[in-house]
Amino acid sequence: MDSMMEDRSEIAFFDVETTVPRRQGQGFTILEFGAILVCPRKLVELESYSTLVRPSHLSLISSLSVRCNGITRDAVLSSPTFAQIAHKVYHILHGRIWAGHNILRFDCARIREAFAQIGMPPPQPKGTIDSLALLTQKFGRRAGDMKMATLATYFGIGQQTHRSLDDVRMNLEVLKYCATVLFLESSLPENNLVPPNAVTRHRAGISSRHGVSSNKGTHSSSSRISLTDEQGEAHPILSLVTCSSEDGTSNLAESDATESGSFNMNSFSDQITGESLGTDISMEEEHVSVSPEFLEPDQVSIPSITASFIPFFRGSQRIQLLHNDACLLLLCNNLKVRFGISTKFTDYAGRPRLSFVVDVPPSLCRVLEASDGVAQRLFADSGSGSEWRPVVVRKDGYFNYPTMRLHIPSAVSGDTAIYATEMLKKEPSGAAQRLIFNRFDAAELERLINPGAILDAFISLDTYDYQQSAGIRLVAKKLIIHA
């Protein structure tokens, strides 16, 4: 990094408001940029900047965009284009620590895209603080889905306006409130302030101003950076910062609210065993049994598929898919892998969130699309503004080859990360051997789950509503990989 990135100690809290894409591949366009430079020692505002931005085509501002942030075409008519404010934005952001709510997944990407569109190198952060990942780890789900509006309602500090500068100031207030609560909890012997369903970790030693820290969403090569104040001492708030990757940010998981890293692994406790891990992939002979609760697609009666709301995190609900009033679980045999293991996204500890894509046979396609329709109809009554994403993907030119994405969750046993999906290898003779991995290593799975591989999958259909996206997430509970 250049000298400029070494000298700028202020934290740049920022937020962008954008258009809402109306069709696949359209992309987002920035309509407003707002930022506040904050002193890291006192968390006081040093400087602020905000401006509306006129897009290249006013037609990009749809009625859906207006409903999201209230920015109309008339409002931006006399506003500068992004090219006209690019140097100001660059000056504010480059070489500083970037902070904001969900910036790793959304705002940082929009900044890079905007600079790329005008052919100008984007600003580079010294580090990043994503308060969504940070508070999800340290404050838990006691405030619901952890969206800014939900957090503001939880603390009674007003309604989110979805305007850049207002949202940045609200973000700062939410951080202060959360830090104060965590500080008070850490001072109580039994943490009596914590509600029974809160999901938090490691509150001991938290200070009121900078005790909430997180690695969530950082790139696997990220590590904490050490910055110093004028006396040469590292300031505690900077322990929240994660180093930026080569593209200027870290990747958040392509995930939903049902899988928040490894903060609460109770759902996987029955799959975590105490046996020692070998020095390499090892196998154990095992008889493959099929639990009666998993149904093959031909066993599913489409009219019997229903959906209902069930209690989720505090004050929230989630949709559960049912078949004859029992949880809908599927056994899908002889699935063909189209795209192998993806490691594009990472969890809070820098481990890759693993998934792969398989072809969907017609019988399974009917069940999944019926489930999708039932869940989406109930979702429409929830009042959420998220975009529903279909569980079966059909690409242009591949109509006869619909696909779906299967996710392999991780679990943590002590300090060891393991796969929460049980995996077996099935020999041509029919005998199956359980795979035991010595470490969490995507490269090992890439050799097993590659394009063209055939496998049987025991799948749960978990719905999610997370960061403006909603849908059904297919989680592999058990995989039998054919040799």
Short mmCIF file of C-alpha atoms in Angstrom, two decimals:
data_model
loop_
_atom_site.label_atom_id
_atom_site.label_comp_id
_atom_site.label_asym_id
_atom_site.label_seq_id
_atom_site.Cartn_x
_atom_site.Cartn_y
_atom_site.Cartn_z
CA MET A 1 0.00 0.00 0.00
CA ASP A 2 1.15 3.51 -0.68
CA SER A 3 2.02 6.11 1.94
CA MET A 4 -1.43 7.61 1.66
CA MET A 5 -2.93 4.40 3.07
CA GLU A 6 -0.57 4.53 6.04
CA ASP A 7 -1.36 8.09 7.10
CA ARG A 8 -5.17 8.15 7.10
CA SER A 9 -6.38 7.01 10.51
CA GLU A 10 -10.05 8.05 10.23
CA ILE A 11 -12.73 5.39 9.77
CA ALA A 12 -14.95 6.01 6.74
CA PHE A 13 -18.50 4.87 7.50
CA PHE A 14 -20.40 4.93 4.23
CA ASP A 15 -23.57 3.77 2.51
CA VAL A 16 -24.90 3.74 -1.03
CA GLU A 17 -28.49 3.74 -2.26
CA THR A 18 -29.05 2.13 -5.63
CA THR A 19 -31.58 1.22 -8.26
CA VAL A 20 -33.25 -2.18 -7.96
CA PRO A 21 -32.63 -4.45 -10.97
CA ARG A 22 -35.81 -5.47 -12.74
CA ARG A 23 -34.37 -8.32 -14.75
CA GLN A 24 -31.52 -10.78 -14.49
CA GLY A 25 -28.13 -9.37 -15.43
CA GLN A 26 -29.20 -5.72 -15.23
CA GLY A 27 -27.06 -4.80 -12.24
CA PHE A 28 -27.28 -1.96 -9.72
CA THR A 29 -26.68 1.76 -10.30
CA ILE A 30 -25.71 4.14 -7.51
CA LEU A 31 -28.33 6.83 -6.77
CA GLU A 32 -26.84 8.27 -3.59
CA PHE A 33 -23.52 8.17 -1.74
CA GLY A 34 -23.07 9.23 1.86
CA ALA A 35 -20.07 8.99 4.17
CA ILE A 36 -18.94 10.14 7.59
CA LEU A 37 -15.30 10.25 8.69
CA VAL A 38 -15.08 9.15 12.31
CA CYS A 39 -12.30 9.55 14.84
CA PRO A 40 -11.35 6.00 15.92
CA ARG A 41 -10.46 7.14 19.44
CA LYS A 42 -13.65 9.00 20.32
CA LEU A 43 -16.14 7.85 17.66
CA VAL A 44 -17.03 11.45 16.91
CA GLU A 45 -17.94 12.77 13.48
CA LEU A 46 -15.10 14.69 11.82
CA GLU A 47 -16.52 15.27 8.36
CA SER A 48 -19.52 14.21 6.31
CA TYR A 49 -20.44 14.14 2.65
CA SER A 50 -23.60 13.16 0.82
CA THR A 51 -24.92 13.59 -2.69
CA LEU A 52 -27.58 12.20 -4.98
CA VAL A 53 -26.23 10.69 -8.20
CA ARG A 54 -27.83 10.87 -11.62
CA PRO A 55 -27.71 7.51 -13.41
CA SER A 56 -26.81 7.19 -17.08
CA HIS A 57 -30.44 6.42 -17.89
CA LEU A 58 -33.30 7.73 -15.76
CA SER A 59 -35.37 4.73 -16.84
CA LEU A 60 -33.25 2.63 -14.46
CA ILE A 61 -35.18 4.22 -11.59
CA SER A 62 -38.23 1.97 -11.42
CA SER A 63 -41.23 2.13 -9.12
CA LEU A 64 -39.60 -0.64 -7.08
CA SER A 65 -36.49 1.51 -6.61
CA VAL A 66 -38.62 4.41 -5.43
CA ARG A 67 -40.43 2.19 -2.93
CA CYS A 68 -37.08 1.05 -1.51
CA ASN A 69 -35.42 4.44 -0.93
CA GLY A 70 -37.80 7.17 -2.09
CA ILE A 71 -35.36 8.53 -4.68
CA THR A 72 -37.33 9.54 -7.77
CA ARG A 73 -36.24 10.50 -11.27
CA ASP A 74 -37.11 14.14 -10.60
CA ALA A 75 -34.95 14.11 -7.46
CA VAL A 76 -31.77 13.28 -9.40
CA LEU A 77 -32.37 15.35 -12.54
CA SER A 78 -29.98 18.12 -11.48
CA SER A 79 -27.58 15.85 -9.55
CA PRO A 80 -24.03 15.07 -10.68
CA THR A 81 -23.16 11.80 -12.39
CA PHE A 82 -20.88 9.36 -10.63
CA ALA A 83 -18.04 10.37 -12.93
CA GLN A 84 -18.38 13.93 -11.62
CA ILE A 85 -18.10 12.88 -7.95
CA ALA A 86 -15.66 10.00 -8.42
CA HIS A 87 -12.59 11.97 -7.32
CA LYS A 88 -14.39 13.11 -4.14
CA VAL A 89 -15.49 9.58 -3.34
CA TYR A 90 -11.98 8.31 -4.00
CA HIS A 91 -10.51 10.95 -1.66
CA ILE A 92 -12.92 9.98 1.12
CA LEU A 93 -12.42 6.22 0.88
CA HIS A 94 -8.93 5.49 -0.38
CA GLY A 95 -6.46 4.45 2.28
CA ARG A 96 -8.96 4.52 5.12
CA ILE A 97 -10.74 1.83 7.08
CA TRP A 98 -14.15 1.25 5.51
CA ALA A 99 -17.13 0.60 7.77
CA GLY A 100 -20.83 0.04 7.27
CA HIS A 101 -23.70 -2.43 7.50
CA ASN A 102 -23.44 -5.25 4.96
CA ILE A 103 -20.77 -3.34 3.03
CA LEU A 104 -18.69 -6.41 2.24
CA ARG A 105 -21.42 -7.99 0.21
CA PHE A 106 -23.16 -4.93 -1.19
CA ASP A 107 -21.72 -1.42 -0.87
CA CYS A 108 -18.08 -2.30 -1.58
CA ALA A 109 -19.10 -4.15 -4.72
CA ARG A 110 -21.19 -1.20 -5.95
CA ILE A 111 -18.25 1.18 -5.45
CA ARG A 112 -15.93 -1.05 -7.46
CA GLU A 113 -18.50 -1.43 -10.22
CA ALA A 114 -19.11 2.31 -10.44
CA PHE A 115 -15.41 3.07 -10.80
CA ALA A 116 -14.99 0.29 -13.36
CA GLN A 117 -17.80 1.75 -15.46
CA ILE A 118 -15.98 5.08 -15.78
CA GLY A 119 -12.59 3.44 -16.36
CA MET A 120 -11.04 4.72 -13.14
CA PRO A 121 -9.12 2.60 -10.57
CA PRO A 122 -11.28 2.12 -7.47
CA PRO A 123 -10.23 3.28 -4.01
CA GLN A 124 -8.61 0.68 -1.79
CA PRO A 125 -9.38 0.28 1.93
CA LYS A 126 -6.82 -0.11 4.66
CA GLY A 127 -9.23 -2.53 6.30
CA THR A 128 -12.95 -3.18 6.65
CA ILE A 129 -15.52 -3.32 9.46
CA ASP A 130 -18.82 -4.86 8.42
CA SER A 131 -21.25 -4.28 11.27
CA LEU A 132 -23.67 -6.91 9.95
CA ALA A 133 -21.11 -9.70 10.33
CA LEU A 134 -19.65 -8.16 13.49
CA LEU A 135 -22.97 -7.85 15.33
CA THR A 136 -24.26 -11.19 14.09
CA GLN A 137 -21.31 -12.85 15.82
CA LYS A 138 -21.17 -10.79 19.00
CA PHE A 139 -24.71 -9.53 19.56
CA GLY A 140 -26.40 -12.67 18.31
CA ARG A 141 -29.86 -12.97 16.84
CA ARG A 142 -31.69 -11.45 19.76
CA ALA A 143 -32.61 -8.51 17.50
CA GLY A 144 -34.10 -10.70 14.78
CA ASP A 145 -32.72 -10.70 11.25
CA MET A 146 -29.99 -8.14 12.09
CA LYS A 147 -31.07 -5.72 9.36
CA MET A 148 -30.49 -2.08 10.20
CA ALA A 149 -34.22 -1.35 10.47
CA THR A 150 -34.69 -4.28 12.84
CA LEU A 151 -31.78 -3.22 15.04
CA ALA A 152 -33.06 0.37 15.15
CA THR A 153 -36.53 -0.82 16.19
CA TYR A 154 -34.99 -3.13 18.81
CA PHE A 155 -33.22 -0.18 20.46
CA GLY A 156 -36.05 2.29 19.84
CA ILE A 157 -33.91 4.80 17.96
CA GLY A 158 -36.29 5.50 15.10
CA GLN A 159 -37.09 4.16 11.67
CA GLN A 160 -34.58 3.58 8.90
CA THR A 161 -35.04 6.07 6.04
CA HIS A 162 -32.92 4.20 3.49
CA ARG A 163 -31.06 7.41 2.70
CA SER A 164 -27.30 7.23 2.76
CA LEU A 165 -26.27 9.78 5.40
CA ASP A 166 -29.20 8.95 7.69
CA ASP A 167 -28.38 5.25 7.50
CA VAL A 168 -24.70 5.89 8.28
CA ARG A 169 -25.60 7.87 11.40
CA MET A 170 -28.07 5.17 12.44
CA ASN A 171 -25.34 2.57 11.95
CA LEU A 172 -23.08 4.44 14.36
CA GLU A 173 -25.85 4.70 16.95
CA VAL A 174 -26.68 0.99 16.66
CA LEU A 175 -23.01 0.08 17.17
CA LYS A 176 -22.84 2.24 20.29
CA TYR A 177 -26.01 0.70 21.73
CA CYS A 178 -24.86 -2.84 21.03
CA ALA A 179 -21.42 -2.21 22.49
CA THR A 180 -22.97 -0.75 25.64
CA VAL A 181 -25.25 -3.75 26.14
CA LEU A 182 -22.36 -6.14 25.62
CA PHE A 183 -20.23 -4.18 28.08
CA LEU A 184 -22.95 -4.38 30.72
CA GLU A 185 -23.43 -8.11 30.12
CA SER A 186 -19.72 -8.76 30.49
CA SER A 187 -19.85 -7.03 33.87
CA LEU A 188 -22.54 -9.36 35.26
CA PRO A 189 -21.43 -12.68 36.79
CA GLU A 190 -24.16 -14.68 35.08
CA ASN A 191 -24.92 -12.42 32.13
CA ASN A 192 -28.49 -11.96 33.30
CA LEU A 193 -29.29 -9.50 30.55
CA VAL A 194 -28.96 -12.10 27.83
CA PRO A 195 -32.31 -13.55 26.70
CA PRO A 196 -32.55 -17.35 26.56
CA ASN A 197 -32.59 -17.50 22.76
CA ALA A 198 -29.71 -15.12 22.13
CA VAL A 199 -26.89 -16.56 20.04
CA THR A 200 -23.62 -15.00 21.16
CA ARG A 201 -20.04 -16.06 21.80
CA HIS A 202 -17.12 -14.91 23.93
CA ARG A 203 -18.47 -11.84 25.69
CA ALA A 204 -15.84 -11.82 28.40
CA GLY A 205 -13.55 -8.82 28.42
CA ILE A 206 -15.69 -6.62 26.15
CA SER A 207 -15.33 -2.89 26.59
CA SER A 208 -18.12 -0.42 25.99
CA ARG A 209 -16.57 1.16 22.95
CA HIS A 210 -14.76 -1.45 20.98
CA GLY A 211 -15.34 -4.90 22.37
CA VAL A 212 -17.33 -6.28 19.47
CA SER A 213 -15.11 -7.97 16.98
CA SER A 214 -15.58 -10.38 14.13
CA ASN A 215 -13.77 -12.21 11.39
CA LYS A 216 -17.01 -13.08 9.69
CA GLY A 217 -16.95 -12.65 5.98
CA THR A 218 -13.20 -12.26 5.68
CA HIS A 219 -11.21 -13.79 2.91
CA SER A 220 -9.33 -16.93 3.82
CA SER A 221 -6.04 -15.09 3.58
CA SER A 222 -7.23 -12.24 5.80
CA SER A 223 -5.77 -11.54 9.21
CA ARG A 224 -6.06 -8.79 11.75
CA ILE A 225 -4.00 -5.71 11.10
CA SER A 226 -2.27 -3.70 13.77
CA LEU A 227 -2.66 0.08 13.61
CA THR A 228 -1.29 2.50 16.15
CA ASP A 229 -2.25 5.85 17.56
CA GLU A 230 0.01 8.85 17.92
CA GLN A 231 1.64 7.34 21.02
CA GLY A 232 2.49 4.20 19.08
CA GLU A 233 -0.11 2.07 20.89
CA ALA A 234 -2.58 -0.07 19.02
CA HIS A 235 -6.07 1.34 19.47
CA PRO A 236 -8.58 -1.33 20.58
CA ILE A 237 -11.27 -0.39 18.07
CA LEU A 238 -8.94 -1.41 15.28
CA SER A 239 -9.18 -5.01 16.45
CA LEU A 240 -12.48 -5.01 14.59
CA VAL A 241 -10.76 -4.47 11.28
CA THR A 242 -10.09 -7.19 8.75
CA CYS A 243 -7.44 -6.82 6.10
CA SER A 244 -8.71 -6.30 2.60
CA SER A 245 -8.05 -8.77 -0.16
CA GLU A 246 -6.58 -7.96 -3.53
CA ASP A 247 -9.86 -6.63 -4.87
CA GLY A 248 -10.23 -4.28 -1.91
CA THR A 249 -12.71 -6.23 0.13
CA SER A 250 -13.52 -9.56 1.71
CA ASN A 251 -16.20 -11.96 0.55
CA LEU A 252 -19.25 -12.66 2.63
CA ALA A 253 -20.98 -15.95 2.32
CA GLU A 254 -23.72 -16.50 -0.16
CA SER A 255 -25.90 -17.57 2.68
CA ASP A 256 -29.11 -17.04 4.53
CA ALA A 257 -30.20 -16.33 8.05
CA THR A 258 -30.45 -20.01 8.83
CA GLU A 259 -26.70 -20.55 8.67
CA SER A 260 -24.79 -17.99 10.69
CA GLY A 261 -21.35 -19.51 10.61
CA SER A 262 -20.70 -21.80 13.56
CA PHE A 263 -22.16 -19.70 16.33
CA ASN A 264 -24.91 -22.21 17.12
CA MET A 265 -24.21 -25.70 15.94
CA ASN A 266 -26.92 -27.47 17.95
CA SER A 267 -28.62 -28.58 14.75
CA PHE A 268 -25.47 -30.47 13.80
CA SER A 269 -24.66 -31.93 17.21
CA ASP A 270 -25.91 -35.37 16.27
CA GLN A 271 -23.47 -35.44 13.37
CA ILE A 272 -20.35 -34.43 15.30
CA THR A 273 -18.56 -37.46 16.71
CA GLY A 274 -15.70 -37.76 19.12
CA GLU A 275 -13.59 -40.09 17.01
CA SER A 276 -10.09 -38.95 16.22
CA LEU A 277 -9.38 -37.62 12.77
CA GLY A 278 -6.85 -39.45 10.62
CA THR A 279 -3.86 -37.94 8.91
CA ASP A 280 -5.61 -38.20 5.56
CA ILE A 281 -8.99 -39.14 4.14
CA SER A 282 -9.87 -42.48 5.69
CA MET A 283 -12.90 -44.72 5.33
CA GLU A 284 -14.94 -47.01 7.52
CA GLU A 285 -17.23 -49.80 6.35
CA GLU A 286 -20.81 -48.79 6.94
CA HIS A 287 -24.21 -50.17 6.05
CA VAL A 288 -26.22 -47.55 4.17
CA SER A 289 -29.59 -47.18 5.81
CA VAL A 290 -32.36 -44.94 4.59
CA SER A 291 -34.28 -43.04 7.22
CA PRO A 292 -38.03 -43.32 6.57
CA GLU A 293 -38.38 -39.56 7.02
CA PHE A 294 -36.54 -38.92 3.74
CA LEU A 295 -38.83 -39.33 0.72
CA GLU A 296 -37.85 -40.03 -2.84
CA PRO A 297 -39.42 -37.57 -5.31
CA ASP A 298 -41.85 -40.19 -6.66
CA GLN A 299 -43.11 -40.76 -3.11
CA VAL A 300 -44.09 -37.10 -2.70
CA SER A 301 -47.69 -36.14 -3.34
CA ILE A 302 -47.66 -32.64 -4.78
CA PRO A 303 -51.08 -31.66 -3.27
CA SER A 304 -49.77 -32.75 0.14
CA ILE A 305 -46.95 -30.16 0.12
CA THR A 306 -47.79 -27.28 2.45
CA ALA A 307 -45.92 -24.50 4.22
CA SER A 308 -46.36 -22.82 7.58
CA PHE A 309 -44.65 -20.21 9.70
CA ILE A 310 -42.69 -21.47 12.69
CA PRO A 311 -40.92 -19.42 15.41
CA PHE A 312 -37.37 -18.53 14.53
CA PHE A 313 -35.07 -16.01 16.22
CA ARG A 314 -36.53 -13.54 18.65
CA GLY A 315 -39.56 -11.82 17.21
CA SER A 316 -39.19 -13.47 13.81
CA GLN A 317 -40.57 -16.42 11.93
CA ARG A 318 -39.41 -18.68 9.15
CA ILE A 319 -41.25 -20.83 6.66
CA GLN A 320 -41.15 -24.60 7.06
CA LEU A 321 -42.10 -26.91 4.20
CA LEU A 322 -44.26 -29.90 5.10
CA HIS A 323 -45.51 -33.07 3.48
CA ASN A 324 -48.58 -34.56 5.12
CA ASP A 325 -47.83 -32.37 8.15
CA ALA A 326 -44.27 -33.74 8.52
CA CYS A 327 -41.10 -31.86 7.65
CA LEU A 328 -40.34 -32.35 3.94
CA LEU A 329 -36.99 -34.12 3.50
CA LEU A 330 -35.84 -35.59 0.20
CA LEU A 331 -33.69 -38.52 -0.87
CA CYS A 332 -32.41 -37.91 -4.38
CA ASN A 333 -30.61 -40.81 -6.03
CA ASN A 334 -28.18 -40.73 -8.94
CA LEU A 335 -27.76 -36.99 -9.17
CA LYS A 336 -25.18 -35.88 -11.71
CA VAL A 337 -22.79 -33.09 -10.71
CA ARG A 338 -22.72 -30.30 -13.30
CA PHE A 339 -20.38 -27.87 -11.51
CA GLY A 340 -18.00 -29.02 -8.78
CA ILE A 341 -17.20 -27.54 -5.40
CA SER A 342 -17.42 -23.75 -5.23
CA THR A 343 -15.21 -21.90 -2.75
CA LYS A 344 -16.16 -18.39 -3.87
CA PHE A 345 -17.57 -17.33 -0.51
CA THR A 346 -16.17 -17.65 3.00
CA ASP A 347 -17.53 -17.79 6.53
CA TYR A 348 -16.60 -15.63 9.51
CA ALA A 349 -13.40 -17.61 10.12
CA GLY A 350 -12.19 -17.48 6.54
CA ARG A 351 -13.22 -21.04 5.73
CA PRO A 352 -14.87 -21.52 2.34
CA ARG A 353 -18.62 -22.05 2.30
CA LEU A 354 -18.94 -25.06 0.08
CA SER A 355 -21.62 -25.76 -2.51
CA PHE A 356 -21.96 -27.50 -5.84
CA VAL A 357 -24.49 -27.68 -8.66
CA VAL A 358 -26.29 -30.80 -9.90
CA ASP A 359 -28.72 -31.53 -12.71
CA VAL A 360 -32.34 -31.90 -11.60
CA PRO A 361 -34.29 -34.88 -12.98
CA PRO A 362 -37.95 -34.25 -13.94
CA SER A 363 -39.51 -35.96 -10.91
CA LEU A 364 -37.36 -33.95 -8.50
CA CYS A 365 -37.93 -30.79 -10.51
CA ARG A 366 -41.71 -31.12 -10.03
CA VAL A 367 -41.33 -31.49 -6.26
CA LEU A 368 -38.90 -28.59 -5.89
CA GLU A 369 -40.88 -26.19 -8.06
CA ALA A 370 -44.10 -27.13 -6.28
CA SER A 371 -42.38 -26.52 -2.93
CA ASP A 372 -41.03 -23.24 -4.25
CA GLY A 373 -44.51 -22.09 -5.26
CA VAL A 374 -46.07 -23.05 -1.93
CA ALA A 375 -43.35 -21.31 0.08
CA GLN A 376 -43.35 -18.22 -2.13
CA ARG A 377 -47.11 -17.76 -1.75
CA LEU A 378 -46.77 -17.82 2.03
CA PHE A 379 -43.71 -15.57 1.81
CA ALA A 380 -45.78 -12.98 -0.08
CA ASP A 381 -47.95 -12.62 3.03
CA SER A 382 -44.96 -11.95 5.27
CA GLY A 383 -44.50 -8.34 4.17
CA SER A 384 -40.81 -8.82 3.40
CA GLY A 385 -39.26 -6.70 0.67
CA SER A 386 -36.70 -9.35 -0.30
CA GLU A 387 -36.49 -10.81 -3.79
CA TRP A 388 -37.53 -14.45 -4.01
CA ARG A 389 -34.97 -16.60 -5.82
CA PRO A 390 -36.16 -19.84 -7.45
CA VAL A 391 -34.68 -23.04 -6.09
CA VAL A 392 -34.46 -24.59 -9.58
CA VAL A 393 -32.32 -22.59 -12.00
CA ARG A 394 -32.98 -22.64 -15.73
CA LYS A 395 -30.41 -20.91 -17.91
CA ASP A 396 -31.06 -19.72 -21.44
CA GLY A 397 -30.17 -22.55 -23.76
CA TYR A 398 -30.35 -25.13 -20.97
CA PHE A 399 -34.10 -25.46 -20.58
CA ASN A 400 -33.91 -29.25 -20.62
CA TYR A 401 -31.17 -29.23 -17.98
CA PRO A 402 -32.50 -27.43 -14.90
CA THR A 403 -30.01 -27.28 -12.03
CA MET A 404 -30.00 -26.79 -8.28
CA ARG A 405 -27.30 -25.87 -5.79
CA LEU A 406 -26.52 -28.14 -2.84
CA HIS A 407 -24.80 -26.68 0.22
CA ILE A 408 -22.35 -28.47 2.52
CA PRO A 409 -22.45 -26.77 5.94
CA SER A 410 -19.55 -26.77 8.38
CA ALA A 411 -19.50 -27.50 12.08
CA VAL A 412 -16.99 -26.71 14.82
CA SER A 413 -15.98 -29.27 17.42
CA GLY A 414 -13.66 -27.52 19.87
CA ASP A 415 -11.12 -25.74 17.74
CA THR A 416 -11.55 -28.12 14.81
CA ALA A 417 -13.75 -27.35 11.81
CA ILE A 418 -15.40 -30.34 10.19
CA TYR A 419 -18.05 -30.97 7.57
CA ALA A 420 -21.54 -31.14 9.05
CA THR A 421 -22.62 -33.25 6.08
CA GLU A 422 -22.09 -36.98 6.54
CA MET A 423 -20.28 -38.36 3.48
CA LEU A 424 -19.82 -41.90 2.24
CA LYS A 425 -18.19 -43.48 -0.80
CA LYS A 426 -20.15 -46.24 -2.50
CA GLU A 427 -18.19 -48.95 -4.32
CA PRO A 428 -19.49 -50.71 -7.46
CA SER A 429 -20.16 -53.75 -5.27
CA GLY A 430 -22.69 -51.73 -3.30
CA ALA A 431 -20.61 -51.52 -0.15
CA ALA A 432 -20.30 -48.04 1.31
CA GLN A 433 -17.51 -46.58 3.36
CA ARG A 434 -17.79 -43.51 5.52
CA LEU A 435 -15.31 -40.77 4.63
CA ILE A 436 -13.42 -39.23 7.55
CA PHE A 437 -11.45 -36.07 6.81
CA ASN A 438 -8.41 -34.99 8.73
CA ARG A 439 -9.13 -31.32 8.22
CA PHE A 440 -11.54 -28.86 6.63
CA ASP A 441 -10.07 -28.74 3.15
CA ALA A 442 -12.12 -27.98 0.04
CA ALA A 443 -9.41 -29.45 -2.19
CA GLU A 444 -10.16 -32.91 -0.79
CA LEU A 445 -13.82 -32.59 -1.74
CA GLU A 446 -13.01 -31.20 -5.17
CA ARG A 447 -11.41 -34.54 -6.03
CA LEU A 448 -14.56 -36.39 -4.98
CA ILE A 449 -17.33 -34.06 -6.09
CA ASN A 450 -16.38 -33.01 -9.60
CA PRO A 451 -18.32 -32.49 -12.84
CA GLY A 452 -19.82 -35.76 -14.00
CA ALA A 453 -19.72 -37.43 -10.58
CA ILE A 454 -22.83 -39.37 -9.52
CA LEU A 455 -24.14 -39.21 -5.97
CA ASP A 456 -27.15 -39.76 -3.74
CA ALA A 457 -28.17 -36.84 -1.56
CA PHE A 458 -30.29 -36.60 1.59
CA ILE A 459 -31.58 -33.03 1.47
CA SER A 460 -33.39 -30.63 3.77
CA LEU A 461 -35.31 -27.71 2.30
CA ASP A 462 -34.50 -24.69 4.48
CA THR A 463 -36.11 -21.37 3.66
CA TYR A 464 -34.26 -18.11 4.20
CA ASP A 465 -34.81 -14.36 4.04
CA TYR A 466 -31.45 -12.67 4.25
CA GLN A 467 -30.00 -9.41 2.91
CA GLN A 468 -32.80 -8.69 0.41
CA SER A 469 -32.78 -12.27 -0.91
CA ALA A 470 -35.20 -15.05 -0.03
CA GLY A 471 -35.88 -18.57 -1.20
CA ILE A 472 -35.25 -22.24 -0.44
CA ARG A 473 -31.76 -23.39 0.48
CA LEU A 474 -30.98 -27.04 -0.21
CA VAL A 475 -28.71 -28.42 2.51
CA ALA A 476 -27.02 -31.78 2.06
CA LYS A 477 -27.44 -33.74 5.29
CA LYS A 478 -25.81 -36.82 3.84
CA LEU A 479 -24.02 -37.57 0.58
CA ILE A 480 -23.25 -40.98 -0.91
CA ILE A 481 -20.65 -40.52 -3.65
CA HIS A 482 -20.53 -43.30 -6.24
CA ALA A 483 -17.06 -44.59 -7.00
#
